């Protein structure tokens, strides 16, 4: 295992362990996870449709995996709600693909295609079993949803998928403005909606949805045959999870390798469901580490779409296999930087292996010059992550209400770190004093968000946000107790309730009641 400490000192890692958990509190990630419904059985996320051309829809992307949080960017006189982009995979009806040597006598489908290796591992070509003709599909460039079914590069038939109706009714029902374009094998929708909020402000909602076609595999792909039996140092994924993944559906999407001379006729394996199952198996803290690393990447590579976040997710999966089960929430700084460092090391070697198909080096098509530029920018980010995080918190909120404190709130701790140098975290009394002050600053901040009377239990719109603020305060209460061992949790909760009372008298007993139920004391 590479040694992160050769680049970042242990003192700095100790500092980041403290600060990162305040910039991305676990209750924020937990709430986002709940709202993504990622704990539902995978079958419930398959959207049944009445469209005969489509067998089912699959949601892909970090929002469905619990790998994102709602982020709001402050702009003059308005707020822009920035959601994670996601893919809507439309699985075509009546079509199935099989491994090259598979038995096909018992398969009941309108048409069966045989998979044959293409120019690069992880990519294949499809040939009809009936007539051995090369098969591919393409959206028409008019963005109407017309799909051209190609045989040996000739369009022999078409089908129509009402993508506009699907987006309006199934994806974002209250859309007011939609821009669309054809981008490679996908139809891309830039979706916006606007409505007035408080005085002189407008809420602008925005996301991008890529609609991608797919053909289902009839069995686990031969290219990934070794995935379930390869050696793993630790028990992730578990045997039960591996078995569940091996029984899940795999798909092919019409995406060719970028360096192929015949990319328009190639298909790429899509492990959407297995990757979602892997993401669901991670703890809230592990997801928080991934989200924090993603925030750092977005800040460090602002405006540059050259680095695919799929590379970060792949690195995360490899890292979970290789690190023992000691992902504790007092080490966020270490794990976030280790994730970025592993990504940097892979790009420096010009080798990042696909998690399910290791023969597929996902960066071998990127020029060494571009990779070197990314490696150098990652090095700056790893060496000084606070520079990018503080830039992020100055301009963004979570869930539209979580206003980050000024970065100056962290200065006493940072200055103490620099002055103590190799003594940092060894002088317990000084460190605890600085952390205690920081914790009570956050109590004041979170309490100030409870000025209005909160909604009663049963209000499914606004009550969850009030309870989220309560959980943020209770998380701080536990941190305070870890430092002030002499004070019991109920004493600390009552002190926080007194602070809430300075903003709203009625919300104080609500908090105490919630704390008793949540902490069961």
Short mmCIF file of C-alpha atoms in Angstrom, two decimals:
data_model
loop_
_atom_site.label_atom_id
_atom_site.label_comp_id
_atom_site.label_asym_id
_atom_site.label_seq_id
_atom_site.Cartn_x
_atom_site.Cartn_y
_atom_site.Cartn_z
CA UNK A 1 0.00 0.00 0.00
CA UNK A 2 1.31 3.42 -0.93
CA UNK A 3 2.30 5.62 1.97
CA UNK A 4 0.19 8.75 2.09
CA UNK A 5 2.27 10.06 4.99
CA UNK A 6 5.20 10.60 2.60
CA UNK A 7 3.21 13.46 1.07
CA UNK A 8 1.03 14.68 3.95
CA UNK A 9 2.39 14.81 7.49
CA UNK A 10 0.60 12.97 10.27
CA UNK A 11 0.01 16.32 12.00
CA UNK A 12 -1.82 17.62 8.94
CA UNK A 13 -3.84 14.40 8.66
CA UNK A 14 -4.83 14.77 12.33
CA UNK A 15 -5.97 18.32 11.59
CA UNK A 16 -7.98 17.26 8.55
CA UNK A 17 -9.59 14.45 10.54
CA UNK A 18 -11.09 17.12 12.77
CA UNK A 19 -12.03 19.75 10.19
CA UNK A 20 -13.47 17.49 7.48
CA UNK A 21 -16.17 16.09 9.77
CA UNK A 22 -17.41 19.63 10.43
CA UNK A 23 -17.46 20.57 6.75
CA UNK A 24 -19.47 17.45 5.88
CA UNK A 25 -21.38 16.25 8.99
CA UNK A 26 -22.58 12.64 8.85
CA UNK A 27 -26.27 13.56 9.48
CA UNK A 28 -26.21 15.47 6.17
CA UNK A 29 -24.99 12.38 4.30
CA UNK A 30 -27.42 10.13 6.19
CA UNK A 31 -30.38 12.34 5.27
CA UNK A 32 -29.35 12.39 1.63
CA UNK A 33 -29.07 8.59 1.71
CA UNK A 34 -32.60 8.28 3.08
CA UNK A 35 -33.97 10.60 0.42
CA UNK A 36 -32.31 8.51 -2.29
CA UNK A 37 -34.22 5.44 -1.05
CA UNK A 38 -31.11 3.37 -1.67
CA UNK A 39 -32.13 0.81 0.93
CA UNK A 40 -35.13 -0.29 -1.14
CA UNK A 41 -34.94 -3.65 -2.81
CA UNK A 42 -33.39 -3.29 -6.24
CA UNK A 43 -36.60 -4.45 -7.95
CA UNK A 44 -38.46 -1.44 -6.60
CA UNK A 45 -36.12 0.92 -8.43
CA UNK A 46 -37.07 -0.54 -11.81
CA UNK A 47 -39.71 1.74 -13.24
CA UNK A 48 -42.52 -0.23 -14.87
CA UNK A 49 -43.77 1.48 -17.99
CA UNK A 50 -46.59 1.22 -20.44
CA UNK A 51 -44.29 1.81 -23.37
CA UNK A 52 -44.05 -1.40 -25.43
CA UNK A 53 -40.62 -0.53 -26.81
CA UNK A 54 -39.10 -0.45 -23.31
CA UNK A 55 -38.78 -3.43 -20.99
CA UNK A 56 -37.85 -1.26 -18.00
CA UNK A 57 -35.99 1.83 -16.91
CA UNK A 58 -32.88 1.82 -14.75
CA UNK A 59 -31.60 4.83 -12.85
CA UNK A 60 -27.84 5.20 -12.92
CA UNK A 61 -25.57 7.65 -11.18
CA UNK A 62 -24.51 8.86 -7.78
CA UNK A 63 -27.95 10.11 -6.73
CA UNK A 64 -29.37 6.59 -6.79
CA UNK A 65 -26.26 5.14 -5.18
CA UNK A 66 -26.25 7.49 -2.18
CA UNK A 67 -22.99 9.02 -3.39
CA UNK A 68 -24.18 12.62 -3.50
CA UNK A 69 -25.87 15.35 -1.47
CA UNK A 70 -28.06 18.28 -2.55
CA UNK A 71 -25.84 21.34 -2.92
CA UNK A 72 -27.04 24.91 -3.27
CA UNK A 73 -24.83 27.62 -4.76
CA UNK A 74 -25.32 31.17 -3.57
CA UNK A 75 -25.61 33.73 -6.33
CA UNK A 76 -26.66 37.41 -6.23
CA UNK A 77 -30.42 37.68 -5.56
CA UNK A 78 -31.12 34.00 -6.25
CA UNK A 79 -30.26 30.46 -5.33
CA UNK A 80 -29.34 27.77 -7.85
CA UNK A 81 -30.20 24.25 -6.80
CA UNK A 82 -27.49 21.98 -8.15
CA UNK A 83 -28.52 18.34 -8.35
CA UNK A 84 -26.28 15.49 -9.45
CA UNK A 85 -26.65 14.52 -13.06
CA UNK A 86 -27.91 11.02 -13.72
CA UNK A 87 -28.57 8.57 -16.51
CA UNK A 88 -31.89 7.01 -17.37
CA UNK A 89 -31.18 3.67 -19.03
CA UNK A 90 -33.99 2.43 -21.27
CA UNK A 91 -33.72 -1.34 -21.65
CA UNK A 92 -35.12 -2.38 -25.03
CA UNK A 93 -37.92 -4.95 -25.04
CA UNK A 94 -37.66 -8.36 -26.66
CA UNK A 95 -33.87 -8.27 -27.10
CA UNK A 96 -31.24 -10.22 -25.19
CA UNK A 97 -27.49 -10.75 -25.56
CA UNK A 98 -25.67 -13.96 -24.71
CA UNK A 99 -22.05 -14.98 -24.27
CA UNK A 100 -20.39 -16.30 -27.37
CA UNK A 101 -20.57 -19.97 -26.37
CA UNK A 102 -23.87 -19.85 -24.47
CA UNK A 103 -26.72 -22.30 -25.03
CA UNK A 104 -29.63 -20.40 -26.55
CA UNK A 105 -32.26 -23.06 -27.16
CA UNK A 106 -34.31 -22.17 -24.05
CA UNK A 107 -34.27 -18.39 -24.40
CA UNK A 108 -37.63 -16.87 -25.32
CA UNK A 109 -37.07 -13.44 -26.86
CA UNK A 110 -37.96 -11.69 -30.10
CA UNK A 111 -34.28 -11.60 -31.06
CA UNK A 112 -31.10 -12.99 -29.55
CA UNK A 113 -27.65 -11.52 -30.12
CA UNK A 114 -24.30 -13.15 -29.63
CA UNK A 115 -21.54 -11.21 -27.89
CA UNK A 116 -18.10 -11.11 -29.56
CA UNK A 117 -15.04 -9.24 -28.32
CA UNK A 118 -14.41 -5.85 -29.84
CA UNK A 119 -11.28 -3.68 -30.00
CA UNK A 120 -10.78 -3.27 -26.25
CA UNK A 121 -11.57 -5.33 -23.11
CA UNK A 122 -14.98 -4.42 -21.73
CA UNK A 123 -16.36 -3.63 -25.19
CA UNK A 124 -18.12 -6.05 -27.54
CA UNK A 125 -20.01 -6.35 -30.82
CA UNK A 126 -23.45 -7.90 -31.18
CA UNK A 127 -24.39 -10.29 -33.95
CA UNK A 128 -27.91 -11.56 -34.54
CA UNK A 129 -28.16 -15.31 -33.99
CA UNK A 130 -30.81 -15.46 -36.73
CA UNK A 131 -28.80 -13.97 -39.60
CA UNK A 132 -25.31 -13.21 -38.13
CA UNK A 133 -25.66 -9.55 -39.05
CA UNK A 134 -23.90 -6.89 -36.97
CA UNK A 135 -26.40 -5.05 -34.78
CA UNK A 136 -26.28 -1.52 -33.38
CA UNK A 137 -28.73 1.21 -32.37
CA UNK A 138 -28.58 4.98 -32.61
CA UNK A 139 -30.85 7.81 -31.55
CA UNK A 140 -31.82 10.03 -34.44
CA UNK A 141 -30.14 13.44 -34.24
CA UNK A 142 -33.51 15.21 -34.31
CA UNK A 143 -33.87 14.34 -30.58
CA UNK A 144 -37.45 13.16 -31.12
CA UNK A 145 -36.81 9.77 -29.59
CA UNK A 146 -36.63 7.99 -32.91
CA UNK A 147 -34.25 5.01 -32.68
CA UNK A 148 -32.54 3.58 -35.76
CA UNK A 149 -32.00 -0.19 -35.57
CA UNK A 150 -28.90 -0.88 -37.65
CA UNK A 151 -27.93 -4.13 -39.42
CA UNK A 152 -24.45 -4.16 -40.91
CA UNK A 153 -24.52 -0.34 -40.68
CA UNK A 154 -27.80 -0.06 -42.63
CA UNK A 155 -30.97 1.19 -40.97
CA UNK A 156 -33.47 -1.63 -41.47
CA UNK A 157 -36.18 -0.47 -39.05
CA UNK A 158 -36.98 2.19 -36.48
CA UNK A 159 -38.84 2.46 -33.21
CA UNK A 160 -40.05 5.56 -31.41
CA UNK A 161 -39.46 6.17 -27.73
CA UNK A 162 -41.46 9.13 -26.34
CA UNK A 163 -38.50 10.56 -24.46
CA UNK A 164 -40.07 13.99 -23.96
CA UNK A 165 -43.13 12.43 -22.32
CA UNK A 166 -40.89 10.18 -20.21
CA UNK A 167 -38.81 13.10 -18.97
CA UNK A 168 -41.89 15.21 -18.22
CA UNK A 169 -43.89 12.49 -16.45
CA UNK A 170 -41.33 10.07 -15.04
CA UNK A 171 -38.23 12.11 -14.32
CA UNK A 172 -38.91 15.78 -13.54
CA UNK A 173 -42.67 16.42 -13.54
CA UNK A 174 -42.55 20.18 -12.84
CA UNK A 175 -40.10 21.22 -15.53
CA UNK A 176 -40.58 24.63 -17.09
CA UNK A 177 -37.62 24.78 -19.47
CA UNK A 178 -35.86 21.86 -21.17
CA UNK A 179 -32.95 21.94 -23.59
CA UNK A 180 -32.08 18.74 -25.43
CA UNK A 181 -29.33 17.52 -27.70
CA UNK A 182 -27.89 14.32 -29.12
CA UNK A 183 -24.53 13.47 -27.59
CA UNK A 184 -22.99 10.27 -28.93
CA UNK A 185 -25.33 7.39 -28.07
CA UNK A 186 -27.39 9.44 -25.61
CA UNK A 187 -30.09 12.08 -25.68
CA UNK A 188 -29.10 14.78 -23.21
CA UNK A 189 -31.71 16.89 -21.41
CA UNK A 190 -30.74 20.05 -19.57
CA UNK A 191 -33.65 20.61 -17.24
CA UNK A 192 -34.46 23.84 -15.44
CA UNK A 193 -37.39 25.09 -13.44
CA UNK A 194 -37.93 28.51 -11.90
CA UNK A 195 -40.35 29.81 -9.31
CA UNK A 196 -40.34 32.84 -7.00
CA UNK A 197 -39.25 32.35 -3.40
CA UNK A 198 -38.82 35.03 -0.74
CA UNK A 199 -38.54 38.69 -1.62
CA UNK A 200 -36.16 39.44 -4.51
CA UNK A 201 -35.11 35.80 -4.92
CA UNK A 202 -35.79 33.04 -7.38
CA UNK A 203 -35.27 29.32 -6.91
CA UNK A 204 -33.72 27.80 -10.00
CA UNK A 205 -33.66 24.03 -10.15
CA UNK A 206 -31.34 22.33 -12.55
CA UNK A 207 -30.04 18.93 -13.54
CA UNK A 208 -28.93 17.01 -16.60
CA UNK A 209 -30.45 13.69 -17.61
CA UNK A 210 -28.90 11.43 -20.24
CA UNK A 211 -31.27 8.88 -21.76
CA UNK A 212 -29.30 5.84 -22.90
CA UNK A 213 -30.51 2.67 -24.63
CA UNK A 214 -29.48 -0.79 -23.43
CA UNK A 215 -29.78 -4.50 -24.18
CA UNK A 216 -29.90 -6.98 -21.29
CA UNK A 217 -27.36 -9.77 -20.97
CA UNK A 218 -28.82 -13.24 -20.50
CA UNK A 219 -26.13 -14.19 -18.00
CA UNK A 220 -23.01 -12.92 -16.25
CA UNK A 221 -20.46 -11.79 -18.89
CA UNK A 222 -17.48 -14.04 -19.57
CA UNK A 223 -15.21 -10.99 -19.47
CA UNK A 224 -15.94 -10.65 -15.72
CA UNK A 225 -15.84 -14.38 -14.89
CA UNK A 226 -13.02 -14.03 -12.35
CA UNK A 227 -14.59 -11.20 -10.37
CA UNK A 228 -16.42 -13.38 -7.83
CA UNK A 229 -13.46 -15.71 -7.15
CA UNK A 230 -10.50 -13.36 -7.10
CA UNK A 231 -8.50 -13.01 -3.89
CA UNK A 232 -9.63 -10.32 -1.48
CA UNK A 233 -7.66 -9.35 1.61
CA UNK A 234 -10.73 -8.42 3.63
CA UNK A 235 -14.41 -9.27 3.78
CA UNK A 236 -15.70 -6.71 1.31
CA UNK A 237 -17.78 -7.33 -0.57
CA UNK A 238 -19.24 -10.07 1.59
CA UNK A 239 -19.97 -13.53 0.18
CA UNK A 240 -23.71 -12.82 0.36
CA UNK A 241 -23.26 -9.57 -1.56
CA UNK A 242 -21.08 -11.27 -4.17
CA UNK A 243 -23.75 -13.93 -4.68
CA UNK A 244 -26.45 -11.27 -5.00
CA UNK A 245 -24.40 -9.35 -7.55
CA UNK A 246 -23.72 -12.47 -9.59
CA UNK A 247 -27.50 -12.98 -9.88
CA UNK A 248 -28.23 -9.37 -10.86
CA UNK A 249 -28.86 -8.11 -14.38
CA UNK A 250 -26.00 -6.85 -16.54
CA UNK A 251 -26.60 -4.67 -19.59
CA UNK A 252 -24.88 -3.49 -22.73
CA UNK A 253 -25.03 0.15 -23.80
CA UNK A 254 -24.14 1.38 -27.32
CA UNK A 255 -20.87 3.07 -26.40
CA UNK A 256 -17.68 2.24 -28.26
CA UNK A 257 -14.09 2.64 -27.16
CA UNK A 258 -12.80 6.09 -28.04
CA UNK A 259 -9.80 4.74 -29.98
CA UNK A 260 -11.74 2.15 -31.94
CA UNK A 261 -12.03 2.53 -35.72
CA UNK A 262 -15.52 1.02 -35.49
CA UNK A 263 -16.84 2.53 -32.25
CA UNK A 264 -20.34 3.15 -33.64
CA UNK A 265 -20.87 -0.62 -33.77
CA UNK A 266 -19.50 -1.39 -30.30
CA UNK A 267 -21.24 -1.89 -26.97
CA UNK A 268 -19.89 -1.43 -23.46
CA UNK A 269 -20.76 -3.58 -20.46
CA UNK A 270 -22.85 -1.66 -17.92
CA UNK A 271 -22.72 -2.84 -14.29
CA UNK A 272 -25.30 -0.32 -13.10
CA UNK A 273 -27.12 -2.67 -10.73
CA UNK A 274 -24.00 -4.34 -9.26
CA UNK A 275 -22.40 -0.94 -8.65
CA UNK A 276 -25.55 0.29 -6.94
CA UNK A 277 -25.54 -2.78 -4.69
CA UNK A 278 -21.89 -2.18 -3.81
CA UNK A 279 -22.60 1.47 -2.99
CA UNK A 280 -25.58 0.51 -0.83
CA UNK A 281 -23.40 -1.83 1.20
CA UNK A 282 -21.09 0.96 2.34
CA UNK A 283 -21.52 2.71 5.66
CA UNK A 284 -22.69 6.30 5.93
CA UNK A 285 -19.14 7.26 6.88
CA UNK A 286 -17.66 5.58 3.80
CA UNK A 287 -20.15 7.39 1.60
CA UNK A 288 -19.26 10.64 3.37
CA UNK A 289 -15.58 10.07 2.54
CA UNK A 290 -16.47 9.54 -1.12
CA UNK A 291 -18.69 12.64 -1.23
CA UNK A 292 -15.97 14.74 0.42
CA UNK A 293 -13.41 13.51 -2.11
CA UNK A 294 -15.84 14.37 -4.91
CA UNK A 295 -16.32 17.87 -3.49
CA UNK A 296 -12.55 18.33 -3.44
CA UNK A 297 -12.25 17.17 -7.04
CA UNK A 298 -15.02 19.49 -8.20
CA UNK A 299 -13.34 22.39 -6.42
CA UNK A 300 -9.85 21.56 -7.68
CA UNK A 301 -11.01 20.95 -11.27
CA UNK A 302 -13.68 23.67 -11.39
CA UNK A 303 -15.01 24.15 -14.90
CA UNK A 304 -12.94 21.25 -16.23
CA UNK A 305 -14.83 18.08 -17.20
CA UNK A 306 -11.66 16.22 -18.15
CA UNK A 307 -11.68 13.95 -15.09
CA UNK A 308 -14.54 11.45 -15.00
CA UNK A 309 -15.93 10.83 -11.54
CA UNK A 310 -16.40 7.19 -12.55
CA UNK A 311 -12.64 6.87 -12.06
CA UNK A 312 -13.05 8.06 -8.47
CA UNK A 313 -15.88 5.58 -7.83
CA UNK A 314 -13.82 2.73 -9.27
CA UNK A 315 -10.92 3.71 -7.03
CA UNK A 316 -13.28 3.74 -4.05
CA UNK A 317 -14.40 0.18 -4.73
CA UNK A 318 -10.81 -1.05 -5.04
CA UNK A 319 -9.87 0.79 -1.85
CA UNK A 320 -12.71 -0.83 0.11
CA UNK A 321 -11.39 -4.23 -0.92
CA UNK A 322 -7.88 -3.44 0.22
CA UNK A 323 -8.41 -1.56 3.51
CA UNK A 324 -9.52 -3.47 6.62
CA UNK A 325 -12.74 -2.68 8.43
CA UNK A 326 -11.45 0.33 10.37
CA UNK A 327 -13.35 3.12 8.62
CA UNK A 328 -14.04 5.11 11.80
CA UNK A 329 -15.54 8.60 11.68
CA UNK A 330 -12.57 10.17 13.49
CA UNK A 331 -10.36 9.47 10.44
CA UNK A 332 -12.23 11.23 7.63
CA UNK A 333 -9.22 13.29 6.63
CA UNK A 334 -7.08 10.19 6.24
CA UNK A 335 -9.54 8.21 4.14
CA UNK A 336 -10.51 11.13 1.89
CA UNK A 337 -6.88 11.91 1.10
CA UNK A 338 -6.04 8.22 0.73
CA UNK A 339 -8.82 7.90 -1.86
CA UNK A 340 -7.47 10.86 -3.83
CA UNK A 341 -3.92 9.59 -3.44
CA UNK A 342 -4.82 6.16 -4.79
CA UNK A 343 -6.48 7.83 -7.78
CA UNK A 344 -3.37 9.94 -8.33
CA UNK A 345 -1.09 6.89 -8.16
CA UNK A 346 -3.19 5.02 -10.72
CA UNK A 347 -3.15 7.96 -13.12
CA UNK A 348 0.59 8.39 -12.64
CA UNK A 349 1.04 4.74 -13.64
CA UNK A 350 -1.39 5.35 -16.54
CA UNK A 351 -3.31 2.34 -15.32
CA UNK A 352 -6.71 2.23 -13.62
CA UNK A 353 -8.38 -1.13 -13.90
CA UNK A 354 -12.14 -1.56 -14.24
CA UNK A 355 -13.51 -3.00 -11.00
CA UNK A 356 -15.35 -5.91 -12.65
CA UNK A 357 -13.18 -6.35 -15.77
CA UNK A 358 -9.56 -5.66 -14.73
CA UNK A 359 -8.34 -6.30 -18.28
CA UNK A 360 -9.99 -2.98 -19.13
CA UNK A 361 -7.52 -0.20 -18.38
CA UNK A 362 -9.94 2.75 -18.29
CA UNK A 363 -7.30 5.43 -18.89
CA UNK A 364 -5.22 3.90 -21.69
CA UNK A 365 -6.98 6.17 -24.20
CA UNK A 366 -5.96 9.37 -22.39
CA UNK A 367 -2.76 11.06 -23.52
CA UNK A 368 0.19 11.04 -21.07
CA UNK A 369 0.26 14.83 -21.16
CA UNK A 370 -3.33 15.12 -19.98
CA UNK A 371 -2.81 12.45 -17.30
CA UNK A 372 0.29 14.23 -16.04
CA UNK A 373 -1.64 17.49 -15.78
CA UNK A 374 -4.36 15.76 -13.73
CA UNK A 375 -1.73 14.11 -11.51
CA UNK A 376 -0.11 17.47 -10.79
CA UNK A 377 -3.44 19.11 -9.92
CA UNK A 378 -4.32 16.21 -7.66
CA UNK A 379 -0.98 16.63 -5.90
CA UNK A 380 -1.84 20.26 -5.10
CA UNK A 381 -5.27 19.22 -3.84
CA UNK A 382 -3.86 16.47 -1.61
CA UNK A 383 -1.13 18.74 -0.22
CA UNK A 384 -3.48 21.61 0.64
CA UNK A 385 -7.11 20.39 0.68
CA UNK A 386 -8.30 23.19 2.97
CA UNK A 387 -7.63 25.76 0.25
CA UNK A 388 -10.22 24.05 -1.96
CA UNK A 389 -12.67 23.16 0.81
CA UNK A 390 -12.80 26.70 2.15
CA UNK A 391 -13.39 27.97 -1.37
CA UNK A 392 -16.26 25.49 -1.63
CA UNK A 393 -17.95 26.37 1.67
CA UNK A 394 -17.86 30.09 0.89
CA UNK A 395 -20.10 29.54 -2.14
CA UNK A 396 -22.31 26.57 -1.28
CA UNK A 397 -24.94 25.20 1.11
CA UNK A 398 -26.36 21.75 1.75
CA UNK A 399 -30.09 21.12 1.37
CA UNK A 400 -30.63 24.83 0.76
CA UNK A 401 -30.32 25.75 4.46
CA UNK A 402 -26.95 24.50 5.73
CA UNK A 403 -24.95 27.71 5.59
CA UNK A 404 -21.32 26.98 6.27
CA UNK A 405 -19.62 29.15 8.89
CA UNK A 406 -16.83 31.46 7.89
CA UNK A 407 -13.52 29.69 7.45
CA UNK A 408 -12.17 31.93 10.22
CA UNK A 409 -13.98 29.71 12.73
CA UNK A 410 -11.31 27.07 12.08
CA UNK A 411 -8.33 29.45 12.35
CA UNK A 412 -7.55 28.85 16.07
CA UNK A 413 -7.30 25.11 15.44
CA UNK A 414 -5.21 25.59 12.31
CA UNK A 415 -2.87 28.05 14.02
CA UNK A 416 -2.49 25.67 16.95
CA UNK A 417 -1.59 22.92 14.51
CA UNK A 418 1.14 25.04 12.94
CA UNK A 419 2.54 26.28 16.23
CA UNK A 420 2.62 22.84 17.84
CA UNK A 421 3.99 21.11 14.75
CA UNK A 422 5.12 17.63 15.84
CA UNK A 423 3.36 18.17 19.18
CA UNK A 424 -0.05 18.55 17.53
CA UNK A 425 -2.66 16.34 19.16
CA UNK A 426 -0.14 15.44 21.86
CA UNK A 427 -0.98 18.44 24.02
CA UNK A 428 -4.45 17.14 24.83
CA UNK A 429 -5.51 20.05 27.01
CA UNK A 430 -4.76 22.71 24.38
CA UNK A 431 -6.33 20.72 21.56
CA UNK A 432 -9.44 19.87 23.55
CA UNK A 433 -9.85 23.51 24.50
CA UNK A 434 -9.73 24.58 20.83
CA UNK A 435 -12.11 21.81 19.76
CA UNK A 436 -14.51 22.57 22.64
CA UNK A 437 -14.70 26.20 21.53
CA UNK A 438 -15.27 25.11 17.93
CA UNK A 439 -18.07 22.73 18.97
CA UNK A 440 -19.96 25.41 20.85
CA UNK A 441 -19.57 27.73 17.86
CA UNK A 442 -21.41 25.09 15.85
CA UNK A 443 -24.07 24.80 18.56
CA UNK A 444 -24.70 28.52 18.13
CA UNK A 445 -24.79 28.18 14.33
CA UNK A 446 -27.18 25.22 14.25
CA UNK A 447 -29.42 26.75 16.91
CA UNK A 448 -29.75 29.93 14.85
CA UNK A 449 -31.46 27.86 12.13
CA UNK A 450 -34.36 27.15 14.53
CA UNK A 451 -35.77 30.65 14.80
CA UNK A 452 -39.14 29.70 13.31
CA UNK A 453 -41.55 27.28 14.93
CA UNK A 454 -40.91 23.85 13.52
CA UNK A 455 -43.65 21.78 11.89
CA UNK A 456 -45.40 19.13 14.00
CA UNK A 457 -44.65 15.40 13.57
CA UNK A 458 -46.41 14.06 10.51
CA UNK A 459 -45.52 17.01 8.30
CA UNK A 460 -43.54 15.19 5.62
CA UNK A 461 -42.37 18.36 3.88
CA UNK A 462 -40.70 20.54 6.50
CA UNK A 463 -40.54 18.37 9.65
CA UNK A 464 -37.69 16.20 8.28
CA UNK A 465 -35.51 19.29 7.88
CA UNK A 466 -36.17 20.32 11.50
CA UNK A 467 -35.24 16.84 12.69
CA UNK A 468 -32.09 16.99 10.55
CA UNK A 469 -31.09 20.15 12.42
CA UNK A 470 -31.81 18.35 15.70
CA UNK A 471 -29.55 15.46 14.65
CA UNK A 472 -26.78 17.89 13.73
CA UNK A 473 -27.00 19.32 17.25
CA UNK A 474 -27.06 15.86 18.81
CA UNK A 475 -23.95 14.92 16.84
CA UNK A 476 -22.23 17.96 18.32
CA UNK A 477 -23.51 16.96 21.78
CA UNK A 478 -21.81 13.57 21.46
CA UNK A 479 -18.56 15.23 20.36
CA UNK A 480 -18.72 17.55 23.37
CA UNK A 481 -19.25 14.59 25.69
CA UNK A 482 -16.19 12.88 24.23
CA UNK A 483 -14.14 15.85 25.42
CA UNK A 484 -16.01 16.73 28.62
CA UNK A 485 -16.28 13.29 30.17
CA UNK A 486 -17.56 14.78 33.42
CA UNK A 487 -20.77 16.03 31.79
CA UNK A 488 -23.50 13.54 30.94
CA UNK A 489 -25.26 13.71 27.61
CA UNK A 490 -28.50 14.94 29.20
CA UNK A 491 -26.68 17.90 30.78
CA UNK A 492 -25.13 18.82 27.42
CA UNK A 493 -28.51 18.47 25.67
CA UNK A 494 -30.10 20.81 28.19
CA UNK A 495 -27.32 23.35 27.62
CA UNK A 496 -27.96 23.18 23.88
CA UNK A 497 -31.71 23.53 24.53
CA UNK A 498 -30.96 26.75 26.42
CA UNK A 499 -29.12 28.06 23.38
CA UNK A 500 -32.09 27.14 21.13
CA UNK A 501 -34.39 28.97 23.55
CA UNK A 502 -32.58 32.23 22.85
CA UNK A 503 -33.87 31.94 19.26
CA UNK A 504 -37.26 30.28 19.79
CA UNK A 505 -38.81 29.30 23.11
CA UNK A 506 -41.14 26.67 21.63
CA UNK A 507 -38.42 24.78 19.76
CA UNK A 508 -36.33 24.18 22.89
CA UNK A 509 -38.63 21.54 24.49
CA UNK A 510 -39.18 20.02 21.02
CA UNK A 511 -35.44 19.45 20.81
CA UNK A 512 -35.24 17.91 24.28
CA UNK A 513 -38.13 15.58 23.49
CA UNK A 514 -36.53 14.53 20.21
CA UNK A 515 -33.19 13.99 21.94
CA UNK A 516 -34.78 11.69 24.54
CA UNK A 517 -36.35 9.61 21.81
CA UNK A 518 -33.28 9.61 19.58
CA UNK A 519 -30.73 8.92 22.32
CA UNK A 520 -33.12 6.91 24.53
CA UNK A 521 -32.06 8.43 27.83
#
